[in-house]
Amino acid sequence: LTRPDAAPSEAPAFGFALHATDGTARRGTVTTAHGEIRTPAFMPVGTLGTVKCLYPEQVRATGADILLGNTYHLMLRPGAERVAGQGGLHRFMNWPHPILTDSGGFQVMSLAKLRKITEKGVTFQSHVDGSRHELTPERSLEIQGLLGSDIQMQLDECVALPADRREMERAMELSLRWAARSKAAFFGRRGHGLFGIVQGGDDEELRARSAAGLVEIGFDGYALGGLAVGEPQEVMFRVIEATAPALPADRPRYLMGVGTPQDILGGVARGIDMFDCVMPTRAGRHGLAYTRYGKVNLRNARHADDPRPLDAASDCPAARDWSRAYLHHLVRTGEALGAMLLTHVNVAYYQSLMAELRVAIETGRFAEVKAQIEADWARGDI
Ligand SMILES: O=c1[nH]cnc2c(CCNCC3CCCCC3)c3[nH]c(NCc4cccs4)nc3cc12
């Protein structure tokens, strides 16, 4: 938490500084009330107030500067007012570093029942107990404010791809009206920022209109939504190439829900600063390890007698101090330590990738580092 004796005026203002660029890749720092975020940054997902299977200090030790909190889940259980009553999400989960919360809208569309979208917002039934709820741009920010997150997201509507142009245009224009209401409703305590979300599907003209509309309203950062929703990687990259230049260079850019290490490498190369994805944590619970040489499925019998660690050169103990044979045994038997170790391996790998890219941009060696990383992936795990 910020120094207990810090008067409100002493909390640092929300900000973004660009330190270096290498081509369109950027190296920067986001400043928030709860500390700084080195970009390019990967944000581990802390859905129900926890990065599943890891202690917060383990997550911190991997190099993560910021976590994601999930508004949809937390508003249902334990409830935003209850978290506020416990001193907010930082105190509640003992993570005294930056937290970004999503609006809850995306999860409503993928998890809730009986969803209804109107001009006012979204109404839905909880997937937990069937209770009815309403999320409006204003209520979403009220909830995020109660959670106390440092970066808050506007409520938006994301359409799955492929979609027809009218559908993409309708959702983009609704999201833009919701962006204006979000900006008007955002209280913005010192050191806390509000991000707008660019929509528009895979249509570059719609994307340009969305970006221009958001920039005119003015946000502390800009997210690219509506991607990693079923489109091929080259479509996602084309949309990023068309959208990033339309966003202010002195504000962070967040590519939502992305992604695989390959997606992240391509996103950083095209000017993206922040990423989030459930992949490293979810894959770890399913026995899948991410390493410098690609993915390793520890369920596979070929590991049963392999005494080697996943990566002897890793600074993550979980990748260095246990054998593949042991990890295979834990995964096959469903032992909790298997999920814990592989989640640690994966979160540490994603953070080591981001750290390597930050140094590469600082030293003007991004192209060659990117080529070396891709060559290591191509070599595969042997
Ligand atoms: O336009 C969008 N608006 C808002 N959120 C989006 C998200 C969720 C980002 N992660 C939130 C986290 C909050 C804390 C809990 C975990 C999620 C996306 N995720 C993906 N792809 C990955 C996907 C994941 C599932 C289906 S596609 N595309 C996305 C597009 C949008």
Coordinates of C-alpha atoms and ligand atoms in Angstrom, one line a residue:
L1 CA 0.0 0.0 0.0
T2 CA 1.2 3.6 -0.4
R3 CA 3.0 4.9 2.7
P4 CA 0.4 4.9 5.5
D5 CA 1.3 8.5 6.3
A6 CA 1.1 9.7 2.7
A7 CA -1.4 12.5 2.5
P8 CA -3.8 12.1 -0.6
S9 CA -1.9 14.9 -2.3
E10 CA 1.3 12.9 -2.1
A11 CA 0.0 9.9 -4.0
P12 CA 1.8 10.0 -7.4
A13 CA -0.3 11.2 -10.3
F14 CA -1.3 8.6 -12.9
G15 CA 1.1 8.8 -15.8
F16 CA 3.0 7.1 -18.6
A17 CA 6.6 7.8 -19.7
L18 CA 8.1 6.5 -22.9
H19 CA 11.8 5.7 -22.4
A20 CA 12.8 4.1 -25.7
T21 CA 11.5 2.8 -29.0
D22 CA 13.0 0.3 -31.4
G23 CA 11.0 0.3 -34.6
T24 CA 7.4 0.4 -33.4
A25 CA 8.2 -1.5 -30.2
R26 CA 8.1 0.7 -27.1
R27 CA 9.7 0.6 -23.6
G28 CA 7.8 2.7 -21.0
T29 CA 6.7 3.0 -17.4
V30 CA 3.1 3.5 -16.1
T31 CA 2.9 5.3 -12.8
T32 CA 0.0 4.5 -10.4
A33 CA -1.0 5.1 -6.8
H34 CA 0.2 1.6 -5.9
G35 CA 3.5 1.7 -7.8
E36 CA 5.0 1.5 -11.3
I37 CA 4.5 -0.9 -14.2
R38 CA 7.4 -1.6 -16.5
T39 CA 6.2 -1.9 -20.1
P40 CA 5.9 -4.0 -22.2
A41 CA 4.1 -5.8 -19.3
F42 CA 2.2 -9.0 -18.9
M43 CA -0.6 -8.9 -16.3
P44 CA -1.3 -12.2 -14.6
V45 CA -5.1 -12.8 -14.1
G46 CA -6.2 -12.8 -10.5
T47 CA -9.9 -13.8 -11.1
L48 CA -11.5 -14.3 -7.7
G49 CA -8.9 -12.1 -5.9
T50 CA -6.2 -14.7 -6.3
V51 CA -3.8 -15.8 -9.0
K52 CA -4.8 -19.4 -8.7
C53 CA -2.3 -21.7 -7.0
L54 CA 0.3 -19.0 -6.2
Y55 CA 1.0 -16.8 -3.2
P56 CA 1.1 -13.1 -4.1
E57 CA 4.8 -12.9 -3.1
Q58 CA 5.5 -15.7 -5.6
V59 CA 3.7 -13.8 -8.3
R60 CA 5.7 -10.7 -7.4
A61 CA 9.0 -12.6 -7.4
T62 CA 8.4 -13.7 -11.0
G63 CA 8.6 -9.9 -11.9
A64 CA 4.9 -9.1 -12.2
D65 CA 4.2 -5.4 -11.5
I66 CA 0.4 -5.6 -11.9
L67 CA -2.4 -8.1 -11.5
L68 CA -5.9 -8.3 -13.0
G69 CA -9.0 -8.3 -10.8
N70 CA -12.2 -9.6 -12.2
T71 CA -15.2 -7.3 -11.7
Y72 CA -17.8 -9.8 -12.8
H73 CA -16.8 -12.5 -10.3
L74 CA -16.0 -10.2 -7.4
M75 CA -19.3 -8.3 -7.7
L76 CA -21.1 -11.6 -7.4
R77 CA -18.8 -13.1 -4.7
P78 CA -18.0 -11.7 -2.2
G79 CA -19.6 -8.4 -3.5
A80 CA -17.9 -5.1 -4.2
E81 CA -19.2 -3.4 -1.0
R82 CA -17.9 -6.3 1.1
V83 CA -14.4 -6.0 -0.5
A84 CA -14.5 -2.2 0.2
G85 CA -15.5 -2.9 3.8
Q86 CA -12.3 -5.0 4.1
G87 CA -10.2 -2.1 2.9
G88 CA -10.3 -2.8 -0.9
L89 CA -8.9 -5.4 -3.1
H90 CA -5.2 -4.6 -2.5
R91 CA -5.6 -5.2 1.3
F92 CA -8.1 -8.1 0.8
M93 CA -5.7 -10.2 -1.3
N94 CA -2.5 -8.8 0.2
W95 CA -1.2 -7.4 -3.1
P96 CA 0.2 -3.9 -2.4
H97 CA 1.1 -3.3 -6.0
P98 CA -1.0 -2.0 -9.0
I99 CA -4.2 -3.8 -9.9
L100 CA -6.3 -3.4 -13.1
T101 CA -9.9 -4.4 -13.1
D102 CA -12.0 -5.1 -16.1
S103 CA -15.5 -3.7 -16.5
G104 CA -17.2 -7.1 -16.0
G105 CA -18.9 -6.8 -19.4
F106 CA -16.9 -9.4 -21.2
Q107 CA -17.4 -12.0 -18.5
V108 CA -21.1 -11.3 -18.5
M109 CA -21.2 -12.3 -22.2
S110 CA -19.1 -15.4 -21.6
L111 CA -20.4 -16.7 -18.2
A112 CA -23.7 -15.2 -17.2
K113 CA -27.2 -16.5 -18.2
L114 CA -30.1 -14.5 -19.7
R115 CA -28.0 -11.6 -20.8
K116 CA -29.7 -8.6 -22.3
I117 CA -27.9 -5.6 -23.8
T118 CA -29.7 -2.2 -23.9
E119 CA -28.6 1.4 -24.4
K120 CA -28.5 1.6 -20.6
G121 CA -26.2 -1.4 -20.0
V122 CA -26.3 -5.1 -19.6
T123 CA -28.7 -7.1 -17.4
F124 CA -28.0 -10.7 -16.5
Q125 CA -28.6 -13.6 -14.2
S126 CA -25.7 -14.7 -12.0
H127 CA -24.2 -18.1 -13.0
V128 CA -23.7 -18.7 -9.3
D129 CA -27.2 -18.4 -7.8
G130 CA -29.4 -17.0 -10.6
S131 CA -29.8 -13.6 -8.9
R132 CA -30.5 -10.7 -11.4
H133 CA -27.9 -8.0 -11.8
E134 CA -27.4 -4.9 -14.0
L135 CA -24.1 -3.5 -15.2
T136 CA -24.1 0.0 -16.6
P137 CA -21.1 2.1 -17.5
E138 CA -21.7 4.1 -14.2
R139 CA -22.3 1.0 -12.0
S140 CA -19.2 -0.8 -13.4
L141 CA -17.0 2.2 -12.4
E142 CA -18.7 2.4 -9.0
I143 CA -17.8 -1.3 -8.5
Q144 CA -14.2 -0.9 -9.7
G145 CA -13.9 2.1 -7.4
L146 CA -15.1 0.1 -4.4
L147 CA -12.5 -2.6 -5.3
G148 CA -10.0 0.2 -5.4
S149 CA -8.2 -0.8 -8.6
D150 CA -5.5 1.6 -10.0
I151 CA -6.6 1.1 -13.6
Q152 CA -10.3 0.9 -14.4
M153 CA -11.9 -0.2 -17.7
Q154 CA -14.9 1.3 -19.4
L155 CA -17.9 -1.0 -20.0
D156 CA -17.9 -2.1 -23.7
E157 CA -19.5 -4.6 -26.1
C158 CA -17.2 -7.1 -27.7
V159 CA -18.4 -9.0 -30.8
A160 CA -17.0 -12.4 -31.7
L161 CA -15.4 -12.7 -35.1
P162 CA -16.3 -13.2 -37.8
A163 CA -19.2 -10.8 -37.6
D164 CA -21.1 -8.7 -40.2
R165 CA -20.2 -5.1 -40.6
R166 CA -23.6 -3.8 -39.3
E167 CA -23.1 -5.8 -36.1
M168 CA -19.5 -4.6 -35.6
E169 CA -20.6 -1.0 -36.3
R170 CA -23.5 -1.2 -33.8
A171 CA -21.4 -2.6 -31.0
M172 CA -18.6 -0.1 -31.7
E173 CA -20.9 2.9 -31.6
L174 CA -22.6 1.6 -28.4
S175 CA -19.2 1.2 -26.8
L176 CA -18.3 4.7 -27.8
R177 CA -21.4 6.1 -26.2
W178 CA -20.6 4.1 -23.1
A179 CA -17.1 5.4 -23.2
A180 CA -18.4 9.0 -22.9
R181 CA -20.6 8.0 -20.0
S182 CA -17.7 6.2 -18.3
K183 CA -15.5 9.3 -18.6
A184 CA -18.3 11.5 -17.1
A185 CA -18.8 9.0 -14.2
F186 CA -15.1 8.4 -13.4
F187 CA -14.1 10.0 -10.2
G188 CA -10.4 9.4 -10.7
R189 CA -8.7 9.6 -7.3
R190 CA -5.1 10.7 -7.7
G191 CA -2.9 7.9 -9.2
H192 CA -5.9 6.1 -10.6
G193 CA -6.6 5.9 -14.4
L194 CA -9.5 5.1 -16.7
F195 CA -8.9 3.3 -20.0
G196 CA -11.1 3.5 -23.1
I197 CA -11.6 0.4 -25.3
V198 CA -11.3 0.5 -29.1
Q199 CA -13.8 -1.7 -30.9
G200 CA -14.7 -2.1 -34.5
G201 CA -14.0 -5.8 -35.2
D202 CA -11.7 -6.5 -38.2
D203 CA -12.9 -3.4 -40.1
E204 CA -10.2 -0.7 -40.3
E205 CA -12.6 2.1 -40.9
L206 CA -14.6 1.2 -37.9
R207 CA -11.5 0.9 -35.8
A208 CA -10.3 4.4 -37.0
R209 CA -13.7 5.9 -36.0
S210 CA -13.6 4.2 -32.6
A211 CA -10.0 5.3 -31.9
A212 CA -10.7 8.9 -33.0
G213 CA -13.9 9.0 -30.8
L214 CA -12.0 7.8 -27.7
V215 CA -9.1 10.2 -28.2
E216 CA -11.6 13.1 -28.5
I217 CA -13.1 12.0 -25.1
G218 CA -9.6 11.6 -23.7
F219 CA -8.5 8.7 -21.6
D220 CA -5.4 7.8 -19.4
G221 CA -4.8 4.8 -21.6
Y222 CA -6.4 2.9 -24.6
A223 CA -7.2 -0.8 -24.9
L224 CA -7.7 -2.7 -28.1
G225 CA -10.7 -4.9 -27.5
G226 CA -12.6 -7.1 -29.8
L227 CA -9.5 -9.2 -30.7
A228 CA -8.4 -12.7 -29.8
V229 CA -12.0 -13.6 -30.2
G230 CA -11.6 -16.3 -33.0
E231 CA -9.8 -14.3 -35.8
P232 CA -6.6 -15.6 -37.3
Q233 CA -3.4 -14.1 -35.9
E234 CA -2.6 -12.2 -39.1
V235 CA -6.0 -10.5 -38.9
M236 CA -5.3 -9.5 -35.3
F237 CA -1.9 -8.1 -36.3
R238 CA -3.4 -6.2 -39.2
V239 CA -5.9 -4.6 -36.9
I240 CA -3.2 -3.6 -34.4
E241 CA -1.1 -2.1 -37.3
A242 CA -4.1 -0.1 -38.4
T243 CA -5.2 1.0 -34.9
A244 CA -2.0 1.7 -32.8
P245 CA -0.9 4.7 -34.9
A246 CA -4.3 6.3 -34.3
L247 CA -3.7 6.3 -30.6
P248 CA -1.6 8.9 -28.7
A249 CA 2.0 7.9 -28.3
D250 CA 2.2 9.2 -24.8
R251 CA -0.5 6.9 -23.5
P252 CA -0.3 3.2 -22.7
R253 CA -1.9 0.7 -25.1
Y254 CA -3.4 -2.5 -23.7
L255 CA -4.3 -5.5 -26.0
M256 CA -7.0 -7.3 -24.1
G257 CA -7.0 -11.1 -23.6
V258 CA -3.7 -11.7 -25.5
G259 CA -2.2 -14.1 -25.5
T260 CA 0.2 -16.9 -26.5
P261 CA 3.9 -16.0 -26.3
Q262 CA 3.8 -15.7 -30.2
D263 CA 0.9 -13.2 -30.0
I264 CA 2.6 -11.1 -27.4
L265 CA 5.9 -11.0 -29.3
G266 CA 4.0 -9.8 -32.4
G267 CA 1.9 -7.3 -30.3
V268 CA 5.1 -5.8 -28.7
A269 CA 6.6 -5.5 -32.2
R270 CA 3.6 -3.5 -33.3
G271 CA 3.5 -1.0 -30.4
I272 CA 1.5 -2.7 -27.7
D273 CA 2.5 -2.0 -24.0
M274 CA 0.2 -4.2 -21.9
F275 CA -1.2 -7.7 -22.1
D276 CA -3.4 -10.0 -20.1
C277 CA -4.3 -13.7 -20.7
V278 CA -5.6 -16.6 -18.6
M279 CA -3.3 -18.9 -20.7
P280 CA -0.3 -19.3 -18.4
T281 CA -2.3 -19.9 -15.2
R282 CA -5.0 -22.0 -16.8
A283 CA -2.5 -24.1 -18.8
G284 CA -0.5 -24.7 -15.6
R285 CA -3.5 -26.3 -13.9
H286 CA -3.9 -28.6 -16.9
G287 CA -0.3 -29.9 -16.9
L288 CA 1.0 -27.7 -19.7
A289 CA 4.4 -25.9 -19.2
Y290 CA 5.6 -22.9 -21.2
T291 CA 9.4 -22.9 -21.7
R292 CA 12.0 -21.0 -23.7
Y293 CA 11.8 -23.9 -26.2
G294 CA 8.1 -24.1 -26.5
K295 CA 5.2 -25.9 -24.8
V296 CA 5.7 -29.2 -22.9
N297 CA 2.7 -31.3 -22.0
L298 CA 3.7 -33.0 -18.8
R299 CA 0.8 -35.5 -19.1
N300 CA 2.7 -37.1 -21.9
A301 CA 4.2 -40.5 -21.0
R302 CA 7.5 -39.6 -22.6
H303 CA 8.4 -37.6 -19.5
A304 CA 7.8 -40.5 -17.1
D305 CA 11.5 -41.3 -16.6
D306 CA 13.1 -38.0 -17.6
P307 CA 15.3 -36.8 -14.7
R308 CA 15.9 -33.3 -16.3
P309 CA 14.2 -30.2 -14.9
L310 CA 12.1 -28.1 -17.3
D311 CA 14.8 -25.5 -17.6
A312 CA 18.0 -25.7 -15.6
A313 CA 18.9 -22.2 -16.6
S314 CA 15.7 -20.7 -15.3
D315 CA 15.7 -18.4 -12.2
C316 CA 12.3 -19.9 -11.3
P317 CA 12.8 -22.7 -8.7
A318 CA 9.8 -24.6 -10.1
A319 CA 11.5 -24.9 -13.5
R320 CA 14.9 -25.7 -12.1
D321 CA 14.5 -27.9 -8.9
W322 CA 12.2 -30.7 -9.9
S323 CA 12.4 -33.3 -12.6
R324 CA 10.0 -33.8 -15.5
A325 CA 9.4 -37.3 -14.2
Y326 CA 8.2 -35.9 -10.9
L327 CA 6.0 -33.2 -12.6
H328 CA 4.6 -35.9 -14.9
H329 CA 3.8 -38.0 -11.8
L330 CA 2.1 -35.0 -10.0
V331 CA 0.0 -34.2 -13.1
R332 CA -1.0 -37.8 -13.8
T333 CA -2.1 -38.2 -10.1
G334 CA -3.8 -34.8 -10.0
E335 CA -1.7 -33.7 -7.0
A336 CA -2.2 -30.0 -6.1
L337 CA 1.6 -29.4 -6.1
G338 CA 1.6 -30.2 -9.9
A339 CA -0.8 -27.3 -10.6
M340 CA 1.2 -25.1 -8.2
L341 CA 4.6 -25.8 -9.8
L342 CA 3.4 -25.5 -13.4
T343 CA 1.5 -22.3 -12.7
H344 CA 4.7 -20.9 -11.2
V345 CA 6.7 -22.1 -14.2
N346 CA 4.3 -20.5 -16.7
V347 CA 3.9 -17.1 -14.9
A348 CA 7.6 -16.9 -14.5
Y349 CA 8.2 -17.8 -18.2
Y350 CA 5.8 -15.0 -19.3
Q351 CA 7.5 -12.5 -17.0
S352 CA 11.0 -13.5 -18.2
L353 CA 9.8 -13.1 -21.8
M354 CA 8.6 -9.5 -21.0
A355 CA 11.8 -8.7 -19.2
E356 CA 13.9 -9.9 -22.2
L357 CA 11.8 -7.8 -24.6
R358 CA 12.1 -4.7 -22.3
V359 CA 15.9 -5.0 -22.3
A360 CA 15.9 -5.7 -26.1
I361 CA 14.0 -2.4 -26.8
E362 CA 16.2 -0.4 -24.4
T363 CA 19.4 -1.7 -26.1
G364 CA 18.1 -1.3 -29.7
R365 CA 18.3 -5.1 -30.3
F366 CA 14.6 -5.9 -30.6
A367 CA 14.8 -7.4 -34.1
E368 CA 17.6 -9.8 -33.3
V369 CA 16.2 -10.8 -29.9
K370 CA 12.8 -11.5 -31.5
A371 CA 14.5 -13.7 -34.1
Q372 CA 16.4 -15.6 -31.5
I373 CA 13.3 -16.2 -29.4
E374 CA 11.4 -17.5 -32.5
A375 CA 14.4 -19.7 -33.3
D376 CA 14.3 -21.2 -29.8
W377 CA 10.6 -21.9 -30.1
A378 CA 11.2 -23.5 -33.5
R379 CA 13.9 -25.7 -32.1
G380 CA 11.3 -27.1 -29.7
D381 CA 11.8 -28.9 -26.5
I382 CA 14.2 -31.8 -26.8
Ligands
LIG1 O1 -13.2 -6.4 -26.3 C1 -13.0 -6.8 -25.1 N1 -13.5 -6.0 -24.1 C2 -13.3 -6.4 -22.8 N2 -12.6 -7.5 -22.4 C3 -12.1 -8.3 -23.4 C4 -11.4 -9.5 -23.1 C5 -11.2 -9.9 -21.6 C6 -9.8 -9.5 -21.2 N3 -9.4 -10.3 -20.0 C7 -10.2 -9.9 -18.8 C8 -9.8 -10.8 -17.7 C9 -10.4 -10.2 -16.4 C10 -10.1 -11.1 -15.2 C11 -10.5 -12.5 -15.4 C12 -10.0 -13.1 -16.7 C13 -10.3 -12.2 -17.9 C14 -10.9 -10.3 -24.1 N4 -10.3 -11.5 -24.0 C15 -10.1 -11.9 -25.3 N5 -9.5 -13.1 -25.7 C16 -9.2 -14.1 -24.7 C17 -10.4 -14.9 -24.4 C18 -10.7 -15.4 -23.2 C19 -11.9 -16.1 -23.2 C20 -12.6 -16.1 -24.5 S1 -11.6 -15.2 -25.6 N6 -10.5 -11.0 -26.2 C21 -11.1 -10.0 -25.4 C22 -11.7 -8.8 -25.8 C23 -12.2 -8.0 -24.8

